[in-house]
Amino acid sequence: NGGFYVTGVLRLVFQDNGTVRWRVGSGNWNTLDLSTINGVIASTRNIYVKGTVNGQVTVYTRRKIYITNDIVYAEDPRENPASDDVLGLLATKNVIVKDNAPNRDDCIIHASIMSVQGSFTVENYDQGSPRGTLHVLGGIIQETRGPVGTFSWWGPATGYQKDYQYDSRLLAMAPPYFPVSSKMSVLGWDE
């Protein structure tokens, strides 16, 4: 209730002005102001995401989420600790970095990523040439650790090298309606 919900393959392009361009399947592009919903965008089918997030939002599907290009915060919290931009990518199955032209030279992801019954992984991670570095600022929660590249004695062979940084703001805040653990308070992390 109060979120944005569709029943089809959903394509999302976040805009730095606090909106998101969206379309279902090959339909027309529309614009949604994130301030008009409760922060949840959901679909019954696969979701494709990219862009610049200005606001607080959780993207959810029972299927897969594909990251088709960089998805970053309008205000990087490493540069501005007061940034309140936060993104949750929540899929019952996999969260996948798409093997496409924009992702063949590094990929930057700012998000808390959860794959309930799958992995955070890279499409075709074991094929082609090295793609640079996979930069993740946030957190990764997955049932099974997913591969993002392969390596040889001389360095990366295919896929990505990793540059994962935890977003410490996630100790005190979470994306809208994102699953959180009550164990944090037991450990004293809620102070």
Backbone as ProteinMPNN parsed JSONL, in Angstrom:
{"seq_chain_A": "NGGFYVTGVLRLVFQDNGTVRWRVGSGNWNTLDLSTINGVIASTRNIYVKGTVNGQVTVYTRRKIYITNDIVYAEDPRENPASDDVLGLLATKNVIVKDNAPNRDDCIIHASIMSVQGSFTVENYDQGSPRGTLHVLGGIIQETRGPVGTFSWWGPATGYQKDYQYDSRLLAMAPPYFPVSSKMSVLGWDE", "coords_chain_A": {"N_chain_A": [[0.841, -1.192, 0.0], [0.599, 2.135, -0.924], [2.945, 2.115, -2.321], [4.669, 1.713, -5.504], [3.577, -0.38, -7.996], [3.805, -2.869, -10.458], [2.785, -5.26, -12.986], [4.696, -6.732, -14.728], [7.652, -6.888, -16.867], [9.933, -4.594, -15.722], [11.511, -1.527, -16.352], [13.79, 0.708, -15.031], [15.035, 3.986, -14.705], [16.782, 5.905, -12.752], [16.715, 9.338, -11.777], [18.638, 12.287, -11.092], [17.083, 14.278, -10.006], [15.216, 13.357, -8.204], [13.28, 11.782, -9.331], [12.055, 8.944, -11.212], [12.427, 7.421, -14.294], [10.299, 5.2, -16.003], [9.206, 2.135, -17.515], [7.046, -0.448, -18.686], [7.789, -3.516, -20.053], [8.033, -3.089, -23.519], [6.75, -0.721, -23.587], [5.623, 2.759, -23.399], [7.74, 5.375, -22.072], [7.492, 6.643, -18.776], [7.231, 8.998, -16.031], [7.956, 9.009, -12.597], [7.575, 10.578, -9.529], [9.556, 10.205, -6.78], [8.849, 11.14, -4.272], [6.135, 10.861, -4.086], [5.402, 8.336, -3.384], [5.549, 5.533, -1.037], [8.151, 4.748, -0.98], [8.665, 2.255, -2.05], [9.182, 0.312, -4.907], [7.869, -2.075, -6.999], [7.625, -5.18, -8.824], [6.085, -7.917, -10.59], [7.685, -9.283, -12.253], [10.971, -9.546, -13.863], [13.317, -6.903, -13.112], [14.982, -4.069, -14.384], [17.629, -1.885, -13.721], [19.19, 1.376, -13.412], [21.074, 4.459, -13.114], [20.823, 7.612, -11.246], [20.189, 7.927, -7.94], [18.126, 9.931, -6.048], [16.989, 10.256, -3.127], [15.031, 7.998, -1.091], [14.608, 4.632, -1.553], [13.301, 1.369, -2.211], [13.709, -1.312, -4.365], [11.888, -4.014, -5.51], [11.432, -7.446, -6.383], [10.021, -10.673, -7.01], [11.425, -12.103, -8.721], [14.239, -11.565, -10.743], [16.746, -8.981, -10.47], [18.328, -6.827, -12.676], [21.262, -5.026, -13.123], [21.93, -2.522, -15.213], [23.682, -0.504, -15.81], [25.824, 1.932, -14.213], [24.608, 2.61, -10.915], [24.029, 5.044, -8.773], [24.269, 7.236, -5.867], [22.816, 10.501, -5.623], [24.064, 12.206, -3.85], [27.047, 11.322, -2.721], [27.721, 9.479, 0.118], [30.278, 9.251, 1.181], [31.509, 11.561, 0.528], [29.704, 13.474, 1.386], [28.62, 13.197, 4.41], [26.082, 13.733, 5.392], [24.295, 12.888, 3.54], [21.167, 11.565, 2.592], [20.379, 9.783, 0.744], [19.423, 6.587, -0.234], [19.373, 3.222, -1.313], [17.679, 0.195, -1.798], [18.073, -2.958, -3.165], [16.188, -5.613, -3.754], [15.693, -8.892, -4.332], [13.994, -11.934, -4.849], [15.159, -13.968, -6.281], [18.136, -13.816, -8.173], [20.414, -10.967, -8.044], [21.811, -9.253, -10.589], [24.654, -8.14, -12.332], [24.496, -6.85, -15.412], [25.758, -8.133, -18.508], [26.762, -6.032, -20.668], [27.407, -3.3, -22.979], [27.694, -0.748, -21.469], [28.603, -1.721, -18.994], [31.113, -2.799, -19.35], [33.437, -1.544, -18.701], [34.344, -1.067, -15.854], [31.958, -0.865, -13.123], [29.695, 0.838, -11.089], [28.036, 0.672, -8.052], [25.764, 1.826, -5.757], [24.186, 0.7, -3.089], [22.119, -1.269, -0.877], [22.097, -4.599, -1.145], [20.065, -7.397, -1.582], [19.677, -10.797, -2.07], [17.469, -13.143, -1.811], [16.984, -15.952, -2.296], [19.129, -16.59, -3.874], [21.93, -15.208, -5.604], [24.227, -12.4, -5.575], [25.612, -11.486, -8.474], [27.572, -11.626, -11.549], [26.657, -11.411, -14.873], [27.718, -13.724, -17.287], [30.301, -13.888, -16.169], [32.57, -15.393, -16.528], [33.461, -15.127, -19.1], [34.893, -13.567, -22.025], [36.864, -10.513, -21.962], [38.705, -8.959, -19.201], [36.723, -6.735, -17.203], [37.31, -4.542, -15.711], [36.771, -2.893, -12.623], [34.456, -3.774, -10.092], [32.7, -1.696, -8.275], [31.257, -1.427, -5.213], [29.26, 0.254, -2.974], [27.789, -0.123, -0.025], [25.924, -2.804, 1.012], [25.919, -6.399, 0.937], [23.784, -9.052, 0.804], [23.213, -12.402, 0.571], [22.042, -15.647, -0.437], [23.761, -17.572, -1.541], [27.126, -17.133, -2.26], [27.91, -15.259, -5.059], [29.721, -15.486, -8.176], [31.93, -13.007, -9.621], [33.981, -12.718, -11.359], [36.94, -14.159, -12.927], [40.272, -15.342, -12.202], [43.816, -15.35, -12.823], [47.298, -16.283, -12.449], [48.43, -13.935, -13.251], [46.648, -11.948, -12.786], [43.343, -10.436, -13.181], [41.24, -12.428, -15.251], [38.735, -12.719, -16.501], [35.593, -10.956, -16.275], [35.1, -8.994, -13.285], [37.321, -7.233, -10.992], [37.097, -6.83, -7.436], [35.847, -4.093, -5.504], [34.67, -3.515, -2.717], [32.845, -1.656, -0.424], [31.594, -1.095, 2.749], [28.638, 0.629, 3.577], [28.444, 2.526, 6.195], [26.305, 3.948, 7.183], [24.169, 2.284, 7.089], [23.988, 1.005, 9.478], [22.401, 2.583, 11.044], [20.247, 3.35, 9.521], [17.888, 2.259, 7.02], [16.927, 1.222, 3.705], [13.562, 2.008, 2.541], [11.199, -0.131, 4.039], [12.924, -2.284, 3.887], [14.235, -5.467, 4.729], [15.378, -5.834, 8.027], [17.581, -6.707, 10.746], [16.778, -7.691, 14.037], [18.814, -8.329, 15.637], [20.776, -6.434, 15.654], [20.303, -4.609, 17.723], [20.804, -6.18, 19.937], [23.521, -6.503, 19.75], [24.318, -4.008, 20.349], [24.401, -2.09, 18.376], [22.503, -0.23, 17.876], [22.73, 2.13, 19.097]], "CA_chain_A": [[0.0, 0.0, 0.0], [1.346, 3.377, -1.0], [4.111, 1.974, -3.178], [4.435, 1.659, -6.95], [3.564, -1.811, -8.284], [3.378, -3.235, -11.807], [2.795, -6.697, -13.264], [5.411, -6.962, -15.976], [9.081, -6.565, -16.851], [10.009, -3.167, -15.399], [12.786, -0.852, -16.589], [13.879, 1.915, -14.205], [16.196, 4.861, -14.868], [16.688, 6.912, -11.701], [17.163, 10.665, -12.171], [19.187, 13.01, -9.946], [16.108, 15.255, -9.509], [14.259, 12.701, -7.316], [12.272, 11.05, -10.096], [12.532, 7.756, -11.906], [11.744, 7.111, -15.543], [9.963, 3.78, -15.974], [8.314, 1.58, -18.525], [6.777, -1.879, -18.579], [8.05, -4.143, -21.347], [8.482, -2.134, -24.538], [5.774, 0.371, -23.568], [6.101, 4.138, -23.355], [8.413, 5.823, -20.862], [6.734, 7.5, -17.877], [8.045, 9.54, -14.949], [7.383, 8.898, -11.259], [8.253, 11.361, -8.492], [9.73, 9.305, -5.634], [8.21, 11.704, -3.073], [4.695, 10.575, -4.106], [5.164, 6.947, -2.97], [6.121, 5.205, 0.274], [9.549, 4.359, -1.14], [8.793, 0.905, -2.59], [8.837, 0.064, -6.302], [7.852, -3.535, -7.094], [7.074, -5.798, -10.027], [5.952, -9.373, -10.555], [8.639, -9.839, -13.206], [12.33, -9.024, -13.741], [13.468, -5.449, -13.086], [16.255, -3.57, -14.901], [17.849, -0.597, -13.057], [20.404, 2.167, -13.591], [20.822, 5.877, -12.918], [21.255, 8.359, -10.073], [19.102, 7.923, -6.957], [18.01, 11.086, -5.156], [15.879, 9.912, -2.247], [15.095, 6.71, -0.413], [13.758, 3.728, -2.327], [13.583, -0.059, -2.289], [13.213, -1.948, -5.583], [11.651, -5.407, -5.118], [10.781, -8.406, -7.251], [10.184, -12.096, -6.668], [12.268, -12.655, -9.782], [15.629, -11.095, -10.776], [17.064, -7.586, -10.751], [19.502, -6.647, -13.519], [21.884, -3.705, -13.077], [22.32, -2.347, -16.616], [24.707, 0.531, -15.87], [26.049, 2.444, -12.861], [23.488, 3.133, -10.133], [24.748, 5.774, -7.732], [23.515, 8.241, -5.122], [23.009, 11.893, -6.025], [25.084, 12.697, -2.918], [27.857, 10.214, -2.24], [27.9, 9.662, 1.561], [31.7, 9.356, 1.521], [31.853, 12.969, 0.332], [28.766, 14.248, 2.194], [28.052, 12.275, 5.401], [24.671, 14.055, 5.652], [23.462, 12.344, 2.465], [20.116, 10.637, 3.018], [20.056, 8.912, -0.385], [19.642, 5.184, 0.09], [18.703, 2.322, -2.249], [17.651, -1.23, -1.531], [17.746, -3.835, -4.295], [15.725, -6.817, -3.073], [15.167, -9.882, -5.267], [13.892, -13.294, -4.322], [16.184, -14.73, -6.996], [19.448, -13.17, -8.253], [20.697, -9.595, -8.45], [22.821, -9.552, -11.607], [25.254, -7.068, -13.123], [24.28, -7.24, -16.804], [26.888, -8.131, -19.439], [26.416, -5.167, -21.786], [28.449, -2.313, -23.28], [28.005, 0.198, -20.391], [29.238, -2.378, -17.848], [32.368, -3.469, -19.73], [34.579, -0.758, -18.236], [33.955, -0.761, -14.472], [30.546, -0.69, -12.778], [29.573, 1.427, -9.759], [26.723, 0.398, -7.458], [25.512, 2.299, -4.395], [22.935, 0.053, -2.689], [22.075, -2.445, -0.03], [21.642, -5.617, -2.091], [19.672, -8.655, -0.958], [19.196, -11.868, -2.925], [16.938, -14.036, -0.774], [17.193, -17.358, -2.636], [20.089, -16.642, -4.965], [23.237, -14.587, -5.455], [24.636, -11.186, -6.264], [26.567, -12.065, -9.407], [27.81, -10.946, -12.814], [26.288, -12.196, -16.051], [28.863, -14.143, -18.106], [31.504, -13.494, -15.424], [33.709, -16.22, -16.931], [33.639, -15.006, -20.549], [35.387, -12.302, -22.544], [38.036, -9.86, -21.373], [38.439, -8.304, -17.919], [35.827, -5.579, -17.319], [37.687, -3.5, -14.774], [36.469, -3.079, -11.205], [33.074, -3.685, -9.614], [32.716, -0.852, -7.083], [29.985, -1.489, -4.481], [29.159, 0.962, -1.704], [26.519, -0.541, 0.57], [25.991, -4.091, 1.678], [25.497, -7.511, 0.094], [23.194, -10.164, 1.548], [22.867, -13.386, -0.453], [21.997, -17.026, 0.047], [24.978, -18.207, -2.016], [28.056, -16.145, -2.808], [27.943, -15.319, -6.515], [30.983, -15.09, -8.797], [31.933, -11.767, -10.392], [35.09, -12.77, -12.307], [37.926, -15.231, -12.756], [41.621, -14.79, -12.047], [44.961, -16.212, -13.095], [48.487, -15.826, -11.731], [48.794, -12.606, -13.733], [45.593, -10.985, -12.459], [41.993, -10.749, -13.657], [41.15, -13.075, -16.558], [37.419, -12.335, -17.028], [34.739, -10.322, -15.265], [35.548, -7.83, -12.513], [37.957, -7.219, -9.685], [36.153, -6.282, -6.455], [36.11, -2.973, -4.596], [33.448, -3.473, -1.916], [32.937, -0.825, 0.77], [30.356, -1.083, 3.523], [28.06, 1.942, 3.868], [28.198, 2.458, 7.642], [24.995, 4.541, 7.494], [23.19, 1.203, 7.178], [23.849, 0.623, 10.887], [21.394, 3.438, 11.672], [19.115, 3.564, 8.623], [17.712, 1.231, 6.008], [15.993, 1.618, 2.657], [12.178, 1.82, 2.975], [10.636, -1.48, 4.165], [13.965, -3.276, 3.639], [14.364, -6.345, 5.901], [16.478, -5.547, 8.949], [17.715, -7.7, 11.798], [16.657, -7.2, 15.405], [20.056, -8.677, 16.329], [21.62, -5.248, 15.765], [20.144, -4.004, 19.042], [21.454, -7.077, 20.889], [24.959, -6.25, 19.652], [24.575, -2.639, 20.749], [24.608, -1.259, 17.2], [21.375, 0.693, 17.697], [22.973, 3.302, 19.932]], "C_chain_A": [[0.879, 1.244, 0.0], [2.6, 3.32, -1.841], [3.715, 1.997, -4.638], [4.615, 0.216, -7.375], [3.075, -2.045, -9.705], [3.463, -4.752, -11.967], [3.417, -6.942, -14.629], [6.877, -6.656, -15.803], [9.206, -5.05, -16.734], [11.418, -2.646, -15.642], [12.754, 0.471, -15.847], [15.167, 2.67, -14.507], [16.029, 5.981, -13.848], [17.331, 8.209, -12.166], [17.631, 11.437, -10.941], [18.252, 14.087, -9.397], [15.034, 14.622, -8.619], [13.116, 12.011, -8.035], [12.902, 9.782, -10.659], [11.714, 7.619, -13.187], [11.504, 5.609, -15.543], [9.119, 3.405, -17.184], [8.165, 0.089, -18.276], [6.949, -2.482, -19.958], [8.62, -3.146, -22.324], [7.516, -0.955, -24.64], [6.438, 1.739, -23.528], [6.783, 4.437, -22.026], [7.507, 6.781, -20.102], [7.68, 8.008, -16.802], [7.278, 9.454, -13.645], [8.225, 9.718, -10.303], [8.342, 10.478, -7.247], [9.043, 9.833, -4.373], [6.717, 11.402, -3.013], [4.37, 9.139, -3.697], [5.835, 6.7, -1.619], [7.567, 4.733, 0.202], [9.754, 2.977, -1.731], [8.332, 0.886, -4.049], [8.943, -1.439, -6.5], [7.235, -3.989, -8.413], [6.979, -7.303, -9.819], [6.991, -10.053, -11.431], [10.039, -9.283, -12.954], [12.324, -7.5, -13.792], [14.879, -5.104, -13.549], [16.456, -2.157, -14.35], [19.173, 0.041, -13.468], [20.058, 3.601, -13.198], [21.369, 6.444, -11.626], [20.072, 8.51, -9.123], [19.205, 9.16, -6.07], [16.783, 10.836, -4.298], [16.113, 8.561, -1.611], [14.108, 5.765, -1.075], [14.252, 2.282, -2.198], [12.93, -0.59, -3.556], [13.102, -3.439, -5.276], [10.985, -6.208, -6.234], [10.969, -9.818, -6.704], [11.063, -12.803, -7.69], [13.696, -12.129, -9.648], [15.688, -9.586, -11.002], [18.354, -7.566, -11.567], [19.984, -5.203, -13.402], [22.504, -3.482, -14.452], [23.366, -1.264, -16.837], [24.909, 0.987, -14.428], [24.734, 2.864, -12.226], [24.106, 3.724, -8.868], [23.816, 6.747, -7.024], [23.818, 9.633, -5.66], [24.073, 12.545, -5.149], [25.813, 11.497, -2.323], [28.123, 10.42, -0.744], [29.362, 9.7, 2.007], [32.183, 10.799, 1.382], [30.964, 13.886, 1.166], [28.094, 13.306, 3.187], [26.583, 12.551, 5.731], [23.747, 13.519, 4.565], [22.421, 11.386, 3.024], [19.647, 9.768, 1.854], [20.375, 7.475, 0.009], [18.788, 4.328, -0.84], [18.796, 0.895, -1.743], [17.287, -1.969, -2.801], [17.447, -5.203, -3.696], [15.062, -7.746, -4.08], [15.066, -11.225, -4.575], [14.945, -14.171, -4.991], [17.468, -13.909, -7.039], [19.377, -11.665, -8.491], [21.941, -9.698, -9.328], [23.335, -8.269, -12.254], [25.235, -7.553, -14.57], [25.575, -7.163, -17.607], [26.455, -7.338, -20.663], [27.504, -4.1, -21.937], [28.718, -1.342, -22.125], [28.746, -0.423, -19.199], [30.572, -3.052, -18.186], [33.614, -2.703, -19.325], [34.223, -0.222, -16.85], [32.428, -0.684, -14.333], [30.496, -0.206, -11.335], [28.152, 1.222, -9.26], [26.707, 0.938, -6.037], [24.177, 1.691, -3.98], [23.182, -0.981, -1.608], [21.393, -3.514, -0.872], [21.279, -6.882, -1.325], [19.099, -9.596, -2.011], [18.775, -13.007, -2.003], [17.234, -15.506, -1.066], [18.206, -17.519, -3.765], [21.367, -15.931, -4.608], [23.257, -13.181, -6.031], [25.772, -11.631, -7.156], [26.682, -11.214, -10.659], [27.451, -11.893, -13.952], [27.534, -12.473, -16.891], [30.198, -13.746, -17.478], [32.752, -14.222, -15.908], [33.979, -16.164, -18.433], [34.201, -13.638, -20.906], [36.636, -11.812, -21.834], [37.695, -9.313, -19.997], [37.632, -7.021, -18.136], [36.179, -4.462, -16.341], [37.297, -3.864, -13.356], [34.974, -2.917, -10.944], [33.128, -2.949, -8.286], [31.334, -0.912, -6.43], [30.142, -0.72, -3.176], [27.8, 0.602, -1.125], [26.693, -1.802, 1.368], [25.472, -5.157, 0.736], [25.031, -8.646, 0.996], [22.729, -11.159, 0.491], [22.849, -14.778, 0.148], [23.294, -17.746, -0.302], [25.873, -17.141, -2.628], [28.168, -16.327, -4.315], [29.266, -14.876, -7.079], [30.832, -13.788, -9.584], [33.072, -11.741, -11.411], [35.951, -13.99, -12.063], [39.318, -14.61, -12.778], [42.666, -15.832, -12.406], [46.134, -15.682, -12.275], [48.827, -14.378, -12.07], [47.731, -11.549, -13.438], [44.243, -11.4, -13.019], [42.028, -11.37, -15.055], [39.838, -12.709, -17.252], [36.653, -11.642, -15.908], [35.431, -9.17, -14.561], [36.478, -8.199, -11.365], [36.946, -6.579, -8.738], [36.722, -5.075, -5.721], [34.812, -2.778, -3.816], [33.704, -2.647, -0.661], [31.582, -0.827, 1.464], [29.917, 0.356, 3.768], [27.639, 1.932, 5.335], [26.894, 3.147, 8.045], [23.927, 3.469, 7.668], [23.069, 0.645, 8.593], [22.708, 1.387, 11.552], [20.171, 3.667, 10.798], [19.052, 2.434, 7.616], [16.829, 1.79, 4.9], [14.553, 1.324, 3.113], [11.734, 0.358, 2.922], [11.642, -2.586, 3.852], [14.071, -4.16, 4.874], [15.582, -5.968, 6.741], [16.466, -6.586, 10.055], [17.557, -7.049, 13.163], [17.923, -7.503, 16.203], [20.977, -7.471, 16.476], [21.513, -4.642, 17.154], [20.804, -4.856, 20.119], [22.955, -6.813, 20.911], [25.316, -4.822, 20.05], [24.789, -1.68, 19.599], [23.486, -0.242, 17.001], [21.586, 1.978, 18.499], [23.369, 4.503, 19.119]], "O_chain_A": [[1.784, 1.383, 0.822], [3.253, 4.339, -2.061], [2.562, 2.27, -4.973], [5.676, -0.367, -7.152], [2.055, -1.492, -10.115], [4.124, -5.436, -11.186], [2.724, -7.319, -15.574], [7.31, -6.22, -14.736], [8.652, -4.311, -17.547], [12.397, -3.244, -15.197], [11.823, 1.262, -16.002], [16.248, 2.083, -14.56], [15.233, 6.898, -14.05], [18.351, 8.199, -12.855], [17.077, 11.259, -9.857], [18.593, 14.747, -8.416], [14.039, 15.275, -8.307], [12.096, 11.69, -7.424], [14.115, 9.581, -10.589], [10.485, 7.691, -13.171], [12.371, 4.832, -15.142], [8.429, 4.231, -17.78], [9.058, -0.552, -17.721], [6.335, -2.026, -20.923], [9.576, -2.435, -22.012], [7.471, -0.271, -25.663], [7.66, 1.854, -23.613], [6.459, 3.846, -20.996], [6.838, 7.624, -20.699], [8.8, 7.513, -16.67], [6.094, 9.784, -13.589], [9.447, 9.576, -10.265], [7.316, 10.051, -6.717], [8.691, 9.047, -3.494], [6.085, 11.659, -1.989], [3.201, 8.756, -3.663], [6.587, 7.538, -1.121], [8.145, 4.357, 1.222], [10.896, 2.552, -1.905], [7.251, 1.37, -4.384], [9.983, -2.028, -6.207], [6.438, -3.28, -9.027], [7.686, -7.884, -8.994], [7.161, -11.271, -11.359], [10.269, -8.622, -11.941], [11.462, -6.884, -14.419], [15.848, -5.757, -13.162], [15.57, -1.313, -14.484], [20.136, -0.642, -13.82], [18.891, 3.924, -12.975], [22.247, 5.861, -10.99], [19.073, 9.144, -9.462], [20.227, 9.403, -5.429], [15.665, 11.166, -4.693], [17.23, 8.044, -1.591], [12.914, 6.057, -1.151], [15.45, 2.02, -2.092], [11.747, -0.354, -3.799], [14.068, -4.065, -4.841], [10.097, -5.716, -6.931], [11.952, -10.11, -6.024], [11.4, -13.975, -7.524], [14.3, -12.229, -8.58], [14.81, -8.998, -11.633], [19.343, -8.201, -11.202], [19.2, -4.268, -13.565], [23.469, -4.149, -14.825], [23.883, -1.124, -17.946], [24.244, 0.488, -13.521], [23.853, 3.404, -12.896], [24.631, 3.007, -8.016], [22.724, 7.046, -7.506], [24.935, 9.911, -6.097], [24.885, 13.336, -5.631], [25.253, 10.754, -1.517], [28.699, 11.441, -0.369], [29.647, 10.146, 3.119], [33.144, 11.207, 2.034], [31.404, 14.948, 1.606], [27.094, 12.674, 2.847], [25.908, 11.689, 6.294], [22.531, 13.68, 4.662], [22.738, 10.506, 3.824], [18.626, 9.088, 1.963], [21.456, 7.183, 0.519], [17.635, 4.656, -1.122], [19.857, 0.443, -1.312], [16.292, -1.639, -3.447], [18.346, -5.874, -3.189], [14.001, -7.433, -4.618], [15.948, -11.607, -3.806], [15.553, -15.021, -4.341], [17.857, -13.349, -6.014], [18.412, -11.155, -9.062], [22.99, -10.166, -8.884], [22.551, -7.417, -12.672], [25.879, -8.545, -14.91], [26.384, -6.255, -17.418], [25.857, -7.888, -21.587], [28.413, -4.015, -21.112], [29.887, -1.118, -21.809], [29.443, 0.286, -18.473], [31.1, -3.806, -17.368], [34.73, -3.158, -19.576], [33.847, 0.94, -16.703], [31.712, -0.465, -15.311], [31.164, -0.761, -10.462], [27.185, 1.552, -9.947], [27.536, 0.557, -5.211], [23.132, 2.121, -4.469], [24.289, -1.495, -1.443], [20.238, -3.353, -1.267], [22.068, -7.384, -0.525], [18.171, -9.249, -2.742], [19.614, -13.741, -1.481], [17.687, -16.231, -0.18], [18.14, -18.483, -4.527], [21.848, -16.016, -3.478], [22.422, -12.817, -6.859], [26.796, -12.105, -6.662], [25.984, -10.211, -10.814], [27.895, -13.041, -13.981], [28.313, -11.562, -17.173], [31.115, -13.318, -18.178], [33.866, -13.732, -15.726], [34.645, -17.044, -18.98], [34.006, -12.668, -20.175], [37.36, -12.578, -21.199], [36.518, -9.21, -19.652], [37.83, -6.312, -19.123], [35.398, -3.526, -16.173], [37.47, -5.006, -12.931], [34.32, -2.038, -11.506], [33.555, -3.515, -7.279], [30.347, -0.489, -7.032], [31.035, -1.002, -2.377], [26.77, 0.983, -1.68], [27.508, -1.865, 2.288], [24.68, -4.867, -0.162], [25.782, -9.138, 1.838], [21.941, -10.809, -0.387], [23.551, -15.057, 1.12], [23.864, -18.447, 0.534], [25.412, -16.332, -3.434], [28.483, -17.416, -4.793], [29.893, -13.973, -6.525], [29.772, -13.495, -10.137], [33.127, -10.837, -12.244], [35.728, -14.754, -11.124], [39.52, -13.511, -13.295], [42.429, -17.035, -12.306], [45.978, -14.741, -11.497], [49.441, -13.676, -11.267], [47.897, -10.384, -13.799], [44.018, -12.578, -13.3], [42.752, -10.901, -15.933], [39.826, -12.421, -18.449], [37.023, -11.735, -14.738], [36.244, -8.46, -15.154], [36.437, -9.31, -10.838], [36.043, -5.869, -9.179], [37.9, -5.034, -5.366], [33.96, -1.977, -4.202], [34.658, -2.9, 0.075], [30.55, -0.588, 0.836], [30.734, 1.205, 4.126], [26.589, 1.388, 5.676], [26.424, 2.939, 9.164], [22.903, 3.702, 8.311], [22.14, -0.111, 8.878], [22.112, 0.901, 12.514], [19.148, 4.138, 11.295], [20.04, 1.736, 7.386], [16.066, 2.728, 5.128], [14.348, 0.477, 3.982], [11.875, -0.307, 1.896], [11.241, -3.717, 3.578], [14.003, -3.639, 5.988], [16.682, -5.804, 6.215], [15.461, -7.262, 10.274], [18.125, -5.989, 13.423], [18.094, -7.0, 17.313], [21.866, -7.475, 17.327], [22.518, -4.206, 17.715], [21.31, -4.322, 21.107], [23.589, -6.89, 21.964], [26.494, -4.466, 20.084], [25.299, -0.577, 19.797], [23.522, 0.532, 16.044], [20.691, 2.821, 18.561], [23.609, 5.574, 19.676]]}, "name": "protein", "num_of_chains": 1, "seq": "NGGFYVTGVLRLVFQDNGTVRWRVGSGNWNTLDLSTINGVIASTRNIYVKGTVNGQVTVYTRRKIYITNDIVYAEDPRENPASDDVLGLLATKNVIVKDNAPNRDDCIIHASIMSVQGSFTVENYDQGSPRGTLHVLGGIIQETRGPVGTFSWWGPATGYQKDYQYDSRLLAMAPPYFPVSSKMSVLGWDE"}
